[in-house]
Amino acid sequence: RIGSATSQSSAVINDRLQELVKLFKERTEKVKEKLTDPDVTSDDETPVASPAEAPPPPPGQEPEAAKAAEDEHCCEMLCCTFKYRPWLDRVKNYQFPSSIDPLTNLMYVLWLFFVVLAWNWNCWLIPVRWAFPYQTPGNIHYWLLMDYLCDLIYLLDIVIFQIRLQFVRGGDIISDKKAMKENYLKSQRFKMDVVCLLPLDFFYFKVGVNPLLRFPRCLKYMAFFEFNNRLEAILSKAYIYRVIRTTAYLLYSLHVNSCLYYWASAYEGLGSTTWVYDGEGNSYIRCYYWAVKTLITIGGLPDPKTLFEIVFQLLNYFTGVFAFSVMIGQMRDVVGAATAGQTYYRSCMDSTIKYMNFYKIPRAVQNRVKTWYEYTWHSQGMLDESELLVQLPDKMRLDIAIDVNYSIVSKVALFQGCDRQMIFDMLKRLRSVVYLPNDFVCKKGEIGREMYIIQAGQVQVLGGADGKTVLVTLKAGSVFGEISLLAAGGGNRRTANVVAHGFANLFILDKKDLNEILVHYPESQKLLRRKAKKMLRNNNKPKDDKGGPGDSIIIPPRPSTPKLFQAALAAAGKVGGKGRLAHLRWKLKELKAMQA
């Protein structure tokens, strides 16, 4: 029992001594590092103060916020409690904004949509009601109802929206109510809006309901073009809307021509000649078919007979050639703008292929170059992202870089604790590179001058005796090569091969760019230098083999007595028990007894 208790106490003492030795060793290394490098500071940081908790409410009294949340949207009826619908309260309590930003306010774009609908009603149906016999005394009240509904939209646009539009004066955004109203009243648009609402409808009492008296309603074209600009600014594929709008221009020109043809036929007399409309079938469809054949100059039309018919046909031909050529040119511009990027990609790829064929590059290399072009274009829609951001000011480029890259860079352990503005400057220096499957991102032993951040895809770290064993697979958001940015004295050598596993899109930060940034941030430079040395020391430190509790002994056992010394002691013992050698022999026996 005494022996077992002694062994347990000695094991506890041995463990404690091991901990003390380890702490002394770490402290010695820190002091040594501080003496050799004056930039090293303490790793300890000031702890963040925990937020003070709010005092609990006195008993019998609930917090006011809880009461407000409980009483909100509730009402009592008989023995039941019902909740109001939140959206009804929002509608009741909604206040119209005192000023409207016409460039970013989606509510204003929606309102312009209704204004444009009213404008299209007038532009498309006024010619139809004037030329064709579709407006009759039996349905006149429906036409008038829609007309005055459109007039109400025009009036609300003037009274509510246009006088609240913000504008820029001397570089400042003016949102004062009085200033916005005066700006609108002095503008050309206000004059056109007033002309649009001229009350010519009072002439209905004298000449009857003539649709031509509503022709000024078609002069509100400024709202149409403004709606086009605002809608194209918020659409991701604006070229589709441009194609639809250009097609609508062509259809409207044919629509007006068909109305004019029916009017000319009615003026000459329906069916009076072979050229005019004979009055059979659907009048609008027949006249529209004639307008298409005339404006597009298909041919196959009957020859005009009278002078009026000849002049009308000549004007139609001239107008058709002019309008059709304009439409074709505009459609070409729209399609060309929509495919400008694809054309640039094809031209770059064709030039590269021509260059490789001229210098007789091997076919395998040419296929990899073509694969890179195709994947880069289809994955990001461009060959070089920096080309799009060159025209933007520095502040906007920084905002885009923060939205795209900050969430990844902020997770890098090397940059945690650095100046936030330094990280922002570093984001603008990142460049995107696409690697093909089995491409070497970096090789073992080469000088490291870049840090890599995986944006998409995966990379594999290879090692082992053959250099082909996959040690680890890094996925999107991982970072590697960060030590090489600040390591010196041979510490910037790559320690393993990194290969792209499939297509990989990486962000690269050059060592040169980082050094240019750190010149302006000395504190962050000291922090990065200390972290890089610590990370490099941890990587180079050999791994300790963990053994049993009896393997590591703080006080080693006493070495055995040398044989020559034992022979001398034996000789001294034969001579006599006195002298220094005899005393040493007696001590040796005591030590052996203690060890036993």
Coordinates of C-alpha atoms in Angstrom, one line a residue:
R1 CA 0.0 0.0 0.0
I2 CA 2.8 2.4 0.9
G3 CA 4.5 1.6 -2.5
S4 CA 1.3 2.2 -4.5
A5 CA 0.6 5.5 -2.8
T6 CA 4.2 6.5 -3.4
S7 CA 3.9 5.6 -7.2
Q8 CA 0.7 7.6 -7.5
S9 CA 2.2 10.7 -5.9
S10 CA 5.3 10.4 -8.0
A11 CA 3.1 10.2 -11.2
V12 CA 1.2 13.4 -10.2
I13 CA 4.5 15.2 -9.4
N14 CA 5.9 14.1 -12.7
D15 CA 2.9 15.4 -14.7
R16 CA 3.0 18.7 -12.8
L17 CA 6.7 19.0 -13.5
Q18 CA 6.0 18.4 -17.2
E19 CA 3.5 21.2 -17.3
L20 CA 5.9 23.6 -15.5
V21 CA 8.7 22.8 -17.9
K22 CA 6.4 23.4 -20.9
L23 CA 5.3 26.8 -19.6
F24 CA 8.8 27.8 -18.9
K25 CA 9.8 26.7 -22.4
E26 CA 7.0 28.8 -24.0
R27 CA 7.9 31.8 -21.9
T28 CA 11.5 31.5 -22.8
E29 CA 10.7 31.4 -26.6
K30 CA 8.5 34.5 -26.3
V31 CA 11.2 36.4 -24.5
K32 CA 13.8 35.3 -27.0
E33 CA 11.5 36.3 -29.9
K34 CA 10.8 39.7 -28.4
L35 CA 14.6 40.3 -27.9
T36 CA 15.3 39.4 -31.5
D37 CA 12.3 41.1 -33.1
P38 CA 11.2 44.4 -31.5
D39 CA 8.0 44.5 -33.5
V40 CA 6.5 41.5 -31.6
T41 CA 3.8 42.5 -29.1
S42 CA 1.8 40.5 -26.6
D43 CA -0.8 38.1 -28.0
D44 CA -3.1 38.9 -25.2
E45 CA -5.9 41.3 -26.1
T46 CA -8.2 43.3 -23.9
P47 CA -11.3 41.3 -23.3
V48 CA -14.5 42.7 -24.6
A49 CA -16.9 43.9 -22.0
S50 CA -20.1 41.9 -21.9
P51 CA -23.2 44.0 -22.4
A52 CA -25.0 44.9 -19.2
E53 CA -28.2 43.2 -18.8
A54 CA -31.3 45.3 -18.3
P55 CA -32.7 45.2 -14.7
P56 CA -35.6 42.8 -14.3
P57 CA -39.0 44.5 -13.9
P58 CA -40.5 44.6 -10.5
P59 CA -42.9 41.9 -9.6
G60 CA -46.4 42.5 -10.8
Q61 CA -45.3 44.9 -13.5
E62 CA -44.6 43.8 -17.1
P63 CA -42.3 45.6 -19.5
E64 CA -43.9 48.2 -21.7
A65 CA -42.6 46.7 -24.9
A66 CA -44.2 43.4 -24.0
K67 CA -47.5 45.1 -23.3
A68 CA -47.4 47.0 -26.6
A69 CA -46.6 43.9 -28.5
E70 CA -49.5 42.0 -26.8
D71 CA -52.0 44.8 -27.3
E72 CA -51.0 45.5 -30.9
H73 CA -53.4 44.2 -33.6
C74 CA -55.9 42.9 -31.0
C75 CA -59.4 43.6 -30.3
E76 CA -62.0 42.0 -28.1
M77 CA -65.4 40.9 -29.2
L78 CA -67.7 39.1 -26.7
C79 CA -65.6 36.4 -25.3
C80 CA -63.1 36.1 -28.1
T81 CA -60.0 38.0 -29.1
F82 CA -59.2 38.6 -32.7
K83 CA -56.2 40.0 -34.4
Y84 CA -56.1 42.7 -37.0
R85 CA -54.4 42.0 -40.3
P86 CA -51.1 43.9 -40.3
W87 CA -51.4 44.8 -44.0
L88 CA -54.7 46.6 -43.4
D89 CA -53.0 48.7 -40.7
R90 CA -50.2 49.5 -43.1
V91 CA -52.6 50.6 -45.8
K92 CA -54.5 52.8 -43.3
N93 CA -51.4 54.4 -41.9
Y94 CA -49.6 54.7 -45.2
Q95 CA -48.4 58.2 -46.0
F96 CA -47.5 59.3 -49.5
P97 CA -43.8 60.3 -49.7
S98 CA -43.2 64.0 -49.8
S99 CA -40.5 63.5 -52.5
I100 CA -39.8 60.8 -55.1
D101 CA -36.5 59.8 -56.5
P102 CA -37.3 59.1 -60.2
L103 CA -34.1 57.1 -60.8
T104 CA -34.5 54.4 -58.0
N105 CA -38.1 54.5 -56.8
L106 CA -39.9 51.4 -58.1
M107 CA -43.3 52.8 -57.2
Y108 CA -42.8 55.6 -59.6
V109 CA -41.8 53.1 -62.4
L110 CA -45.1 51.2 -61.7
W111 CA -47.0 54.5 -61.9
L112 CA -45.4 55.3 -65.2
F113 CA -46.6 51.9 -66.5
F114 CA -50.2 52.9 -65.9
V115 CA -49.6 56.3 -67.6
V116 CA -48.1 54.5 -70.6
L117 CA -51.1 52.2 -70.7
A118 CA -53.4 55.2 -70.9
W119 CA -51.2 56.8 -73.6
N120 CA -51.3 53.6 -75.7
W121 CA -55.1 53.5 -75.4
N122 CA -55.3 56.9 -77.0
C123 CA -52.6 56.3 -79.6
W124 CA -53.9 53.0 -80.8
L125 CA -57.7 53.4 -80.6
I126 CA -58.2 57.0 -81.6
P127 CA -57.3 56.2 -85.3
V128 CA -59.5 53.1 -85.2
R129 CA -62.5 54.9 -83.9
W130 CA -62.0 57.7 -86.4
A131 CA -61.6 55.5 -89.5
F132 CA -63.5 52.3 -88.8
P133 CA -67.2 52.1 -87.9
Y134 CA -66.6 50.6 -84.5
Q135 CA -67.9 53.5 -82.4
T136 CA -71.7 53.4 -82.5
P137 CA -74.4 55.0 -80.4
G138 CA -75.0 51.7 -78.7
N139 CA -71.5 51.4 -77.2
I140 CA -70.5 55.1 -77.0
H141 CA -70.8 55.1 -73.1
Y142 CA -68.1 52.4 -72.8
W143 CA -65.7 54.4 -75.0
L144 CA -66.3 57.5 -73.0
L145 CA -65.8 55.7 -69.7
M146 CA -62.4 54.5 -70.8
D147 CA -61.5 57.9 -72.2
Y148 CA -62.2 59.7 -69.0
L149 CA -60.4 57.1 -66.9
C150 CA -57.3 57.7 -69.0
D151 CA -57.8 61.5 -68.5
L152 CA -58.0 60.9 -64.7
I153 CA -54.6 59.0 -64.8
Y154 CA -53.1 62.0 -66.7
L155 CA -54.5 64.4 -64.1
L156 CA -53.2 62.4 -61.2
D157 CA -49.8 62.2 -62.8
I158 CA -49.6 66.0 -62.8
V159 CA -51.1 66.7 -59.4
I160 CA -49.5 64.0 -57.3
F161 CA -46.4 62.6 -58.9
Q162 CA -44.7 65.2 -61.2
I163 CA -44.7 67.9 -58.5
R164 CA -42.9 65.5 -56.1
L165 CA -40.0 64.5 -58.4
Q166 CA -36.5 65.2 -57.0
F167 CA -34.1 67.0 -59.3
V168 CA -30.4 68.0 -59.3
R169 CA -29.3 71.6 -59.1
G170 CA -25.6 72.5 -58.9
G171 CA -24.7 69.0 -57.9
D172 CA -27.2 68.9 -55.0
I173 CA -30.4 66.7 -54.9
I174 CA -33.3 69.0 -54.3
S175 CA -36.1 67.5 -52.3
D176 CA -37.9 70.7 -51.1
K177 CA -41.6 70.5 -51.9
K178 CA -41.8 74.1 -53.1
A179 CA -38.7 73.9 -55.2
M180 CA -39.8 70.6 -56.8
K181 CA -43.1 72.2 -57.7
E182 CA -41.6 75.3 -59.2
N183 CA -39.1 73.2 -61.2
Y184 CA -42.0 71.2 -62.7
L185 CA -44.1 74.2 -63.5
K186 CA -41.1 75.8 -65.4
S187 CA -40.3 72.6 -67.4
Q188 CA -41.3 71.7 -70.9
R189 CA -43.0 68.6 -69.7
F190 CA -45.6 70.7 -67.8
K191 CA -46.5 72.6 -70.9
M192 CA -47.0 69.3 -72.9
D193 CA -49.0 67.8 -70.0
V194 CA -51.3 70.9 -70.1
V195 CA -51.8 70.6 -73.8
C196 CA -52.6 66.9 -73.4
L197 CA -55.5 67.7 -71.2
L198 CA -57.1 70.5 -73.3
P199 CA -60.9 70.2 -72.7
L200 CA -61.8 69.8 -76.4
D201 CA -64.5 67.4 -75.3
F202 CA -66.9 70.3 -74.9
F203 CA -67.1 70.4 -78.7
Y204 CA -68.9 67.1 -78.5
F205 CA -72.1 69.1 -77.8
K206 CA -71.7 70.8 -81.2
V207 CA -70.1 68.3 -83.6
G208 CA -70.8 65.1 -81.8
V209 CA -68.4 62.5 -80.3
N210 CA -65.6 62.9 -82.7
P211 CA -62.5 60.9 -81.7
L212 CA -60.1 63.3 -83.4
L213 CA -60.9 65.9 -80.7
R214 CA -58.9 63.6 -78.4
F215 CA -55.8 63.7 -80.5
P216 CA -53.9 66.0 -78.0
R217 CA -53.9 63.1 -75.6
C218 CA -51.3 61.4 -77.8
L219 CA -48.8 64.2 -77.0
K220 CA -47.8 62.7 -73.7
Y221 CA -44.9 60.9 -75.3
M222 CA -42.4 62.1 -72.7
A223 CA -43.8 59.7 -70.1
F224 CA -43.4 56.8 -72.6
F225 CA -39.7 57.5 -73.2
E226 CA -39.1 58.0 -69.5
F227 CA -40.7 54.7 -68.8
N228 CA -38.4 53.0 -71.3
N229 CA -35.3 54.4 -69.7
R230 CA -36.4 53.5 -66.2
L231 CA -37.5 50.0 -67.2
E232 CA -34.2 49.3 -69.1
A233 CA -32.3 50.4 -66.0
I234 CA -33.9 47.7 -63.8
L235 CA -34.1 44.8 -66.2
S236 CA -31.3 42.3 -66.3
K237 CA -31.8 41.6 -70.0
A238 CA -32.9 44.9 -71.4
Y239 CA -32.2 44.0 -75.0
I240 CA -35.3 41.7 -75.0
Y241 CA -37.5 44.7 -74.1
R242 CA -35.8 46.8 -76.9
V243 CA -36.6 44.1 -79.4
I244 CA -40.3 44.1 -78.3
R245 CA -40.4 47.9 -78.4
T246 CA -39.0 48.0 -81.9
T247 CA -41.4 45.4 -83.1
A248 CA -44.2 47.5 -81.6
Y249 CA -43.1 50.5 -83.6
L250 CA -43.4 48.5 -86.8
L251 CA -46.8 47.2 -85.9
Y252 CA -48.1 50.6 -85.0
S253 CA -47.0 52.1 -88.3
L254 CA -48.9 49.3 -90.1
H255 CA -51.8 50.0 -87.8
V256 CA -52.0 53.6 -88.8
N257 CA -51.6 52.8 -92.5
S258 CA -54.5 50.3 -92.3
C259 CA -56.7 53.0 -90.8
L260 CA -55.7 55.4 -93.5
Y261 CA -56.5 52.8 -96.2
Y262 CA -60.0 52.3 -94.8
W263 CA -60.5 56.0 -94.7
A264 CA -59.4 56.3 -98.3
S265 CA -61.6 53.5 -99.3
A266 CA -64.6 55.0 -97.6
Y267 CA -63.8 58.4 -99.2
E268 CA -63.7 56.8 -102.7
G269 CA -66.6 54.4 -101.9
L270 CA -66.3 50.9 -100.6
G271 CA -66.1 48.5 -103.6
S272 CA -66.2 51.3 -106.2
T273 CA -62.9 50.2 -107.8
T274 CA -60.7 47.2 -107.6
W275 CA -58.1 49.2 -105.5
V276 CA -60.3 50.1 -102.6
Y277 CA -61.6 47.8 -99.8
D278 CA -64.6 46.0 -101.1
G279 CA -66.4 45.8 -97.7
E280 CA -66.3 42.1 -97.3
G281 CA -65.0 40.1 -94.3
N282 CA -63.4 41.7 -91.2
S283 CA -62.6 45.3 -92.3
Y284 CA -59.6 45.8 -89.9
I285 CA -57.9 42.5 -90.8
R286 CA -58.3 43.1 -94.5
C287 CA -57.0 46.6 -94.4
Y288 CA -54.1 45.5 -92.1
Y289 CA -53.2 42.9 -94.6
W290 CA -53.1 45.5 -97.4
A291 CA -50.9 47.8 -95.2
V292 CA -48.4 45.0 -94.7
K293 CA -48.1 44.3 -98.4
T294 CA -47.7 48.0 -99.1
L295 CA -45.2 49.1 -96.5
I296 CA -43.0 46.0 -96.9
T297 CA -43.3 46.4 -100.7
I298 CA -44.3 42.7 -101.2
G299 CA -46.2 43.5 -104.4
G300 CA -49.2 41.8 -105.9
L301 CA -51.6 44.7 -105.2
P302 CA -54.2 46.0 -107.7
D303 CA -53.3 49.1 -109.6
P304 CA -54.8 52.4 -108.5
K305 CA -57.4 53.8 -110.9
T306 CA -58.1 57.4 -109.9
L307 CA -55.7 60.3 -109.3
F308 CA -56.4 60.2 -105.5
E309 CA -55.6 56.5 -105.4
I310 CA -52.3 57.0 -107.3
V311 CA -51.2 59.8 -105.0
F312 CA -52.1 57.8 -101.9
Q313 CA -50.3 54.7 -103.2
L314 CA -47.1 56.7 -104.0
L315 CA -47.1 58.3 -100.6
N316 CA -47.6 54.8 -99.1
Y317 CA -44.6 53.4 -101.0
F318 CA -42.3 56.3 -100.0
T319 CA -43.3 56.1 -96.4
G320 CA -43.0 52.3 -96.4
V321 CA -39.5 52.3 -97.8
F322 CA -38.4 55.0 -95.3
A323 CA -40.1 53.4 -92.3
F324 CA -39.0 49.9 -93.1
S325 CA -35.3 50.9 -93.5
V326 CA -35.5 52.8 -90.2
M327 CA -36.9 49.7 -88.5
I328 CA -34.3 47.4 -89.9
G329 CA -31.5 49.8 -88.9
Q330 CA -32.9 50.0 -85.3
M331 CA -33.4 46.3 -85.1
R332 CA -29.8 45.8 -86.2
D333 CA -28.5 48.2 -83.5
V334 CA -30.6 46.4 -80.8
V335 CA -29.4 42.9 -81.8
G336 CA -25.8 44.2 -82.2
A337 CA -25.8 45.7 -78.7
A338 CA -27.3 42.5 -77.3
T339 CA -24.6 40.3 -78.9
A340 CA -21.6 42.7 -78.5
G341 CA -20.0 40.5 -75.8
Q342 CA -20.4 37.3 -77.8
T343 CA -18.9 39.0 -80.9
Y344 CA -15.9 40.2 -78.8
Y345 CA -15.5 36.6 -77.4
R346 CA -15.5 35.1 -80.9
S347 CA -13.0 37.6 -82.3
C348 CA -10.6 37.0 -79.4
M349 CA -10.9 33.2 -79.7
D350 CA -10.4 33.4 -83.5
S351 CA -7.3 35.6 -83.1
T352 CA -5.8 33.2 -80.6
I353 CA -6.5 30.1 -82.8
K354 CA -4.9 31.9 -85.7
Y355 CA -1.8 32.7 -83.6
M356 CA -1.5 29.1 -82.4
N357 CA -1.8 27.7 -85.9
F358 CA 0.8 30.2 -87.2
Y359 CA 3.4 29.0 -84.6
K360 CA 2.3 25.3 -84.9
I361 CA 1.3 24.9 -81.3
P362 CA 0.5 21.2 -80.4
R363 CA -3.1 20.2 -80.8
A364 CA -3.4 19.2 -77.1
V365 CA -2.4 22.7 -76.0
Q366 CA -4.8 24.3 -78.5
N367 CA -7.7 22.2 -77.2
R368 CA -6.9 23.3 -73.6
V369 CA -6.8 26.9 -74.7
K370 CA -10.2 26.5 -76.4
T371 CA -11.6 24.9 -73.3
W372 CA -10.4 27.7 -71.2
Y373 CA -12.1 30.3 -73.5
E374 CA -15.4 28.4 -73.5
Y375 CA -15.6 27.8 -69.8
T376 CA -14.5 31.3 -68.8
W377 CA -17.1 32.9 -71.1
H378 CA -20.0 30.6 -70.1
S379 CA -19.2 30.8 -66.3
Q380 CA -18.8 34.5 -65.9
G381 CA -20.0 36.0 -69.2
M382 CA -16.7 37.8 -69.9
L383 CA -13.0 37.1 -70.4
D384 CA -11.7 39.7 -68.0
E385 CA -13.8 41.2 -65.2
S386 CA -11.5 44.1 -64.7
E387 CA -12.4 45.5 -68.1
L388 CA -16.0 46.2 -67.0
L389 CA -14.9 48.0 -63.8
V390 CA -12.2 50.3 -65.3
Q391 CA -14.7 52.9 -66.2
L392 CA -16.3 53.1 -62.7
P393 CA -15.0 55.5 -60.1
D394 CA -12.8 54.1 -57.3
K395 CA -15.5 54.2 -54.7
M396 CA -17.9 52.1 -56.8
R397 CA -15.3 49.6 -57.6
L398 CA -14.7 49.2 -53.9
D399 CA -18.4 48.7 -53.2
I400 CA -18.6 46.0 -55.8
A401 CA -15.4 44.3 -54.5
I402 CA -16.8 44.4 -50.9
D403 CA -20.0 42.7 -52.0
V404 CA -18.2 40.0 -54.0
N405 CA -15.1 39.2 -52.0
Y406 CA -15.2 40.6 -48.5
S407 CA -17.1 37.7 -47.0
I408 CA -14.3 35.3 -48.1
V409 CA -11.3 37.5 -47.3
S410 CA -12.5 38.4 -43.9
K411 CA -12.4 34.7 -42.9
V412 CA -8.6 34.4 -43.6
A413 CA -6.8 33.9 -40.3
L414 CA -3.8 35.9 -41.5
F415 CA -5.8 39.1 -42.0
Q416 CA -8.0 38.9 -38.9
G417 CA -7.3 41.9 -36.6
C418 CA -5.9 44.0 -39.4
D419 CA -7.1 47.5 -40.3
R420 CA -10.5 47.3 -42.1
Q421 CA -9.4 49.9 -44.6
M422 CA -6.3 47.9 -45.5
I423 CA -8.6 44.9 -46.3
F424 CA -10.7 47.2 -48.5
D425 CA -7.6 48.3 -50.4
M426 CA -6.6 44.7 -50.8
L427 CA -10.0 43.7 -52.2
K428 CA -9.4 46.0 -55.2
R429 CA -6.2 44.2 -56.0
L430 CA -7.7 40.7 -56.3
R431 CA -7.8 39.3 -59.8
S432 CA -9.9 36.3 -61.0
V433 CA -8.2 33.3 -62.7
V434 CA -9.8 30.2 -64.1
Y435 CA -7.9 26.8 -63.9
L436 CA -8.8 23.8 -66.0
P437 CA -9.0 20.3 -64.6
N438 CA -5.6 18.9 -63.5
D439 CA -3.9 22.3 -63.9
F440 CA -1.1 22.9 -61.4
V441 CA -2.0 26.0 -59.3
C442 CA 1.4 25.9 -57.6
K443 CA 4.2 23.3 -57.4
K444 CA 6.4 22.2 -54.5
G445 CA 9.6 24.0 -54.2
E446 CA 8.8 27.1 -56.3
I447 CA 8.9 30.6 -54.9
G448 CA 5.5 31.7 -53.6
R449 CA 4.4 35.2 -54.6
E450 CA 0.7 34.8 -54.5
M451 CA -2.1 34.0 -52.1
Y452 CA -5.1 32.0 -53.5
I453 CA -8.8 32.2 -52.5
I454 CA -11.2 29.6 -54.0
Q455 CA -14.3 31.3 -55.4
A456 CA -15.8 28.3 -57.1
G457 CA -14.7 24.7 -57.7
Q458 CA -12.2 22.5 -55.7
V459 CA -8.4 22.1 -55.5
Q460 CA -6.4 19.1 -54.2
V461 CA -3.2 19.2 -52.2
L462 CA -0.9 16.4 -53.3
G463 CA 2.0 14.8 -51.4
G464 CA 3.4 11.5 -50.3
A465 CA 6.4 9.6 -51.6
D466 CA 5.2 9.7 -55.2
G467 CA 3.7 13.2 -55.0
K468 CA 0.3 12.0 -56.1
T469 CA -1.4 11.2 -52.8
V470 CA -4.3 13.5 -52.1
L471 CA -3.6 15.0 -48.7
V472 CA -6.6 17.3 -48.5
T473 CA -9.3 18.7 -50.8
L474 CA -10.1 22.5 -50.5
K475 CA -13.5 23.7 -51.5
A476 CA -15.0 27.2 -52.2
G477 CA -14.1 29.7 -49.6
S478 CA -10.8 28.1 -48.6
V479 CA -7.5 30.0 -48.6
F480 CA -4.0 28.7 -49.2
G481 CA -0.6 30.3 -49.8
E482 CA -1.1 33.1 -47.4
I483 CA 2.2 32.5 -45.5
S484 CA 4.2 33.1 -48.7
L485 CA 3.1 36.7 -48.9
L486 CA 5.1 37.7 -45.8
A487 CA 7.6 34.9 -45.3
A488 CA 11.3 35.6 -45.8
G489 CA 14.6 33.8 -45.6
G490 CA 13.5 30.8 -47.6
G491 CA 10.1 30.5 -45.9
N492 CA 8.2 31.4 -49.1
R493 CA 8.9 28.1 -50.8
R494 CA 5.9 26.0 -51.7
T495 CA 5.7 22.9 -49.6
A496 CA 3.2 20.8 -51.7
N497 CA 1.7 20.6 -55.1
V498 CA -1.8 22.0 -55.5
V499 CA -3.9 20.8 -58.5
A500 CA -7.3 21.9 -59.7
H501 CA -9.9 19.2 -59.3
G502 CA -12.2 20.1 -62.1
F503 CA -12.8 23.7 -63.2
A504 CA -11.7 26.1 -60.4
N505 CA -12.1 29.8 -60.3
L506 CA -9.6 31.4 -57.9
F507 CA -8.9 34.9 -56.6
I508 CA -5.2 35.8 -56.6
L509 CA -3.4 38.4 -54.5
D510 CA 0.2 39.2 -55.5
K511 CA 2.9 39.8 -52.9
K512 CA 3.9 43.0 -54.7
D513 CA 0.4 44.5 -54.4
L514 CA 0.3 43.6 -50.7
N515 CA 3.6 45.3 -50.0
E516 CA 2.4 48.4 -51.7
I517 CA -0.7 48.5 -49.5
L518 CA 1.2 47.7 -46.2
V519 CA 3.4 50.8 -46.7
H520 CA 0.4 52.9 -45.6
Y521 CA -0.6 50.6 -42.6
P522 CA 2.5 50.0 -40.4
E523 CA 0.6 48.6 -37.5
S524 CA -1.1 46.0 -39.7
Q525 CA 2.3 45.2 -41.2
K526 CA 3.7 44.4 -37.8
L527 CA 0.7 42.2 -37.0
L528 CA 1.0 40.3 -40.2
R529 CA 4.7 39.8 -39.8
R530 CA 4.2 38.4 -36.3
K531 CA 1.4 36.1 -37.5
A532 CA 3.4 34.8 -40.5
K533 CA 6.4 34.0 -38.3
K534 CA 4.2 32.2 -35.8
M535 CA 2.4 30.2 -38.5
L536 CA 5.7 29.3 -40.2
R537 CA 7.2 28.2 -36.8
N538 CA 4.1 26.0 -36.2
N539 CA 4.4 24.4 -39.6
N540 CA 8.1 23.7 -39.2
K541 CA 7.8 22.3 -35.6
P542 CA 8.2 18.5 -35.5
K543 CA 5.2 16.6 -34.2
D544 CA 5.8 15.1 -30.7
D545 CA 5.1 11.4 -30.3
K546 CA 2.6 10.9 -27.5
G547 CA 3.7 8.0 -25.2
G548 CA 2.5 6.5 -21.9
P549 CA 2.8 8.2 -18.6
G550 CA 6.0 6.2 -17.8
D551 CA 7.8 7.1 -21.0
S552 CA 8.6 10.8 -20.2
I553 CA 10.6 11.2 -17.0
I554 CA 11.6 14.7 -15.9
I555 CA 14.5 13.5 -13.6
P556 CA 16.4 10.8 -15.5
P557 CA 17.8 7.7 -13.6
R558 CA 21.3 7.8 -12.3
P559 CA 23.8 6.4 -14.7
S560 CA 25.5 3.2 -13.8
T561 CA 29.0 3.2 -12.3
P562 CA 31.8 2.8 -14.9
K563 CA 33.6 -0.5 -14.8
L564 CA 37.0 1.1 -14.4
F565 CA 35.7 3.0 -11.4
Q566 CA 34.3 -0.2 -10.0
A567 CA 37.7 -1.9 -10.4
A568 CA 39.4 1.0 -8.5
L569 CA 36.8 0.7 -5.7
A570 CA 37.3 -3.0 -5.5
A571 CA 41.1 -2.5 -5.2
A572 CA 40.6 0.1 -2.6
G573 CA 38.4 -2.2 -0.6
K574 CA 41.1 -4.9 -0.6
V575 CA 43.7 -2.5 0.6
G576 CA 41.5 -1.3 3.5
G577 CA 38.3 0.4 4.5
K578 CA 39.8 3.8 5.0
G579 CA 40.4 6.6 2.5
R580 CA 38.4 8.5 0.0
L581 CA 37.7 5.5 -2.3
A582 CA 36.2 3.6 0.6
H583 CA 34.0 6.5 1.4
L584 CA 32.8 6.6 -2.2
R585 CA 32.1 2.9 -2.2
W586 CA 30.0 3.2 0.9
K587 CA 28.0 6.1 -0.8
L588 CA 27.4 3.9 -3.9
K589 CA 26.0 1.1 -1.8
E590 CA 23.5 3.5 -0.2
L591 CA 22.4 4.8 -3.6
K592 CA 21.8 1.2 -4.8
A593 CA 19.8 0.5 -1.7
M594 CA 17.7 3.5 -2.2
Q595 CA 17.0 2.6 -5.9
A596 CA 16.1 -0.9 -4.8

